[in-house]
Short mmCIF file of C-alpha atoms in Angstrom, two decimals:
data_model
loop_
_atom_site.label_atom_id
_atom_site.label_comp_id
_atom_site.label_asym_id
_atom_site.label_seq_id
_atom_site.Cartn_x
_atom_site.Cartn_y
_atom_site.Cartn_z
CA MET A 1107 -30.16 22.20 -8.33
CA GLN A 1108 -27.67 23.95 -10.51
CA GLY A 1109 -24.25 24.45 -8.91
CA TYR A 1110 -24.18 21.13 -7.03
CA PRO A 1111 -23.19 17.63 -8.22
CA GLU A 1112 -25.80 14.95 -8.77
CA GLU A 1113 -26.43 12.36 -6.04
CA ASN A 1114 -24.54 9.61 -7.91
CA GLU A 1115 -21.51 11.90 -8.36
CA LEU A 1116 -21.38 12.49 -4.59
CA LEU A 1117 -21.67 8.74 -3.95
CA SER A 1118 -18.65 8.20 -6.19
CA LEU A 1119 -16.64 11.02 -4.63
CA PHE A 1120 -17.23 10.07 -0.99
CA GLU A 1121 -17.38 6.30 -1.66
CA CYS A 1122 -20.18 5.78 0.86
CA GLU A 1123 -23.94 5.88 1.20
CA PRO A 1124 -25.28 9.00 2.89
CA THR A 1125 -27.69 9.22 5.77
CA PHE A 1126 -30.57 11.61 5.18
CA LEU A 1127 -32.38 14.01 7.46
CA GLU A 1128 -35.47 13.13 5.43
CA SER A 1129 -35.14 10.29 2.93
CA PRO A 1130 -35.52 11.24 -0.73
CA SER A 1131 -38.64 9.81 -2.32
CA ASP A 1132 -40.97 10.43 -5.23
CA SER A 1133 -42.23 13.54 -3.45
CA ILE A 1134 -38.87 14.75 -2.05
CA ASP A 1135 -35.92 15.27 -4.37
CA PHE A 1136 -32.33 14.64 -3.19
CA PHE A 1137 -31.58 18.39 -3.39
CA TYR A 1138 -34.36 19.25 -0.95
CA THR A 1139 -33.06 17.18 1.92
CA GLU A 1140 -29.87 17.06 3.97
CA ALA A 1141 -27.34 14.30 3.23
CA THR A 1142 -24.47 13.32 5.55
CA TYR A 1143 -21.47 11.35 4.31
CA LYS A 1144 -19.03 9.70 6.76
CA PHE A 1145 -15.77 8.38 5.31
CA SER A 1146 -12.00 8.20 5.83
CA ASN A 1147 -8.84 8.45 3.76
CA GLY A 1148 -6.91 6.30 6.25
CA ASP A 1149 -5.34 9.22 8.14
CA GLU A 1150 -8.33 11.54 8.59
CA ASP A 1151 -12.04 10.93 9.20
CA PHE A 1152 -14.60 13.15 7.48
CA ILE A 1153 -18.21 14.05 8.10
CA VAL A 1154 -19.64 16.04 5.19
CA THR A 1155 -23.20 17.35 5.40
CA ILE A 1156 -24.77 18.90 2.31
CA ALA A 1157 -28.14 20.68 2.06
CA PRO A 1158 -28.20 22.05 -1.52
CA SER A 1159 -31.59 23.74 -1.31
CA TYR A 1160 -30.32 25.80 1.65
CA SER A 1161 -26.84 26.32 0.08
CA GLU A 1162 -25.30 24.82 3.22
CA VAL A 1163 -22.22 22.63 3.52
CA LYS A 1164 -20.56 21.42 6.73
CA ILE A 1165 -17.24 19.58 6.74
CA ARG A 1166 -15.70 18.15 9.90
CA VAL A 1167 -12.21 16.61 9.73
CA THR A 1168 -10.61 14.70 12.61
CA ASN A 1169 -7.35 12.81 12.99
CA ARG A 1170 -8.20 9.12 12.75
CA SER A 1171 -5.86 7.89 15.49
CA SER A 1172 -6.10 10.72 18.05
CA LYS A 1173 -9.68 11.85 17.21
CA ASN A 1174 -8.46 15.46 17.48
CA LEU A 1175 -10.31 18.03 15.40
CA ILE A 1176 -8.29 19.24 12.41
CA SER A 1177 -10.84 21.45 10.66
CA TYR A 1178 -14.49 22.42 10.82
CA LEU A 1179 -16.34 24.41 8.16
CA ASP A 1180 -19.95 25.52 8.51
CA LEU A 1181 -20.81 27.37 5.29
CA LYS A 1182 -24.21 29.00 4.70
CA ARG A 1183 -23.99 30.54 1.22
CA VAL A 1184 -22.35 27.91 -1.02
CA TYR A 1185 -23.66 28.70 -4.49
CA HIS A 1186 -21.19 26.46 -6.34
CA PHE A 1187 -19.95 22.98 -5.35
CA GLU A 1188 -17.74 21.30 -7.93
CA ILE A 1189 -15.92 17.97 -7.89
CA THR A 1190 -12.45 18.70 -9.26
CA ALA A 1191 -10.96 15.20 -8.86
CA ASP A 1192 -12.60 11.83 -8.30
CA LYS A 1193 -10.03 9.07 -8.70
CA LYS A 1194 -8.99 6.10 -6.63
CA ASP A 1195 -5.96 7.92 -5.22
CA SER A 1196 -7.15 11.54 -5.28
CA SER A 1197 -10.39 13.35 -4.59
CA SER A 1198 -11.07 17.06 -4.24
CA ILE A 1199 -13.76 19.72 -4.44
CA LEU A 1200 -14.06 23.44 -5.07
CA MET A 1201 -16.76 25.49 -3.36
CA LYS A 1202 -17.66 29.13 -3.91
CA VAL A 1203 -19.36 31.43 -1.43
CA GLU A 1204 -20.53 34.83 -2.60
CA ASP A 1205 -22.07 37.95 -1.10
CA ASP A 1206 -22.60 41.50 -2.38
CA THR A 1207 -18.95 42.54 -2.18
CA HIS A 1208 -16.73 39.50 -2.67
CA THR A 1209 -16.35 35.83 -3.49
CA GLN A 1210 -14.61 33.21 -1.39
CA THR A 1211 -13.25 29.97 -2.81
CA ILE A 1212 -12.56 26.90 -0.73
CA GLU A 1213 -10.50 24.12 -2.28
CA ILE A 1214 -10.45 20.83 -0.36
CA ASP A 1215 -8.48 17.66 -1.00
CA PHE A 1216 -9.84 14.54 0.70
CA LYS A 1217 -7.35 12.05 -0.76
CA PRO A 1218 -4.53 11.24 -0.53
CA ASN A 1219 -4.38 13.62 2.48
CA PHE A 1220 -6.59 16.44 3.71
CA LYS A 1221 -5.72 19.92 2.47
CA LEU A 1222 -7.78 23.11 2.64
CA ILE A 1223 -7.10 26.32 0.68
CA PHE A 1224 -9.29 29.33 1.44
CA LYS A 1225 -9.13 32.44 -0.78
CA GLU A 1226 -11.07 35.68 -0.74
CA HIS A 1227 -11.57 37.61 -3.98
CA TYR A 1228 -12.79 41.20 -4.39
#
């Protein structure tokens, strides 16, 4: 699906194998199922769920030691999901959500530490 990274790019970014709601096969493409990635940067734990065919992305971030919730995003209209950095010491994404009147951008750093920047554009 245009606007989302390929499965192998997501494997590289999150550095883990996903679990699937329905496993991809010859009859079901990766983009038509829901993939959940669970990983950590050492300080924060992440659960990222992506369903490209539904334009849905969920990101849950908790403090690794205290298990306290830091951030939770449940996005329903993500039309663009871009990997902006995928290196050993830094990883980040840019997502865009759009409706009839405006666009929202969400920039997220996973490594070295979690950071979220949310902007609304008219």
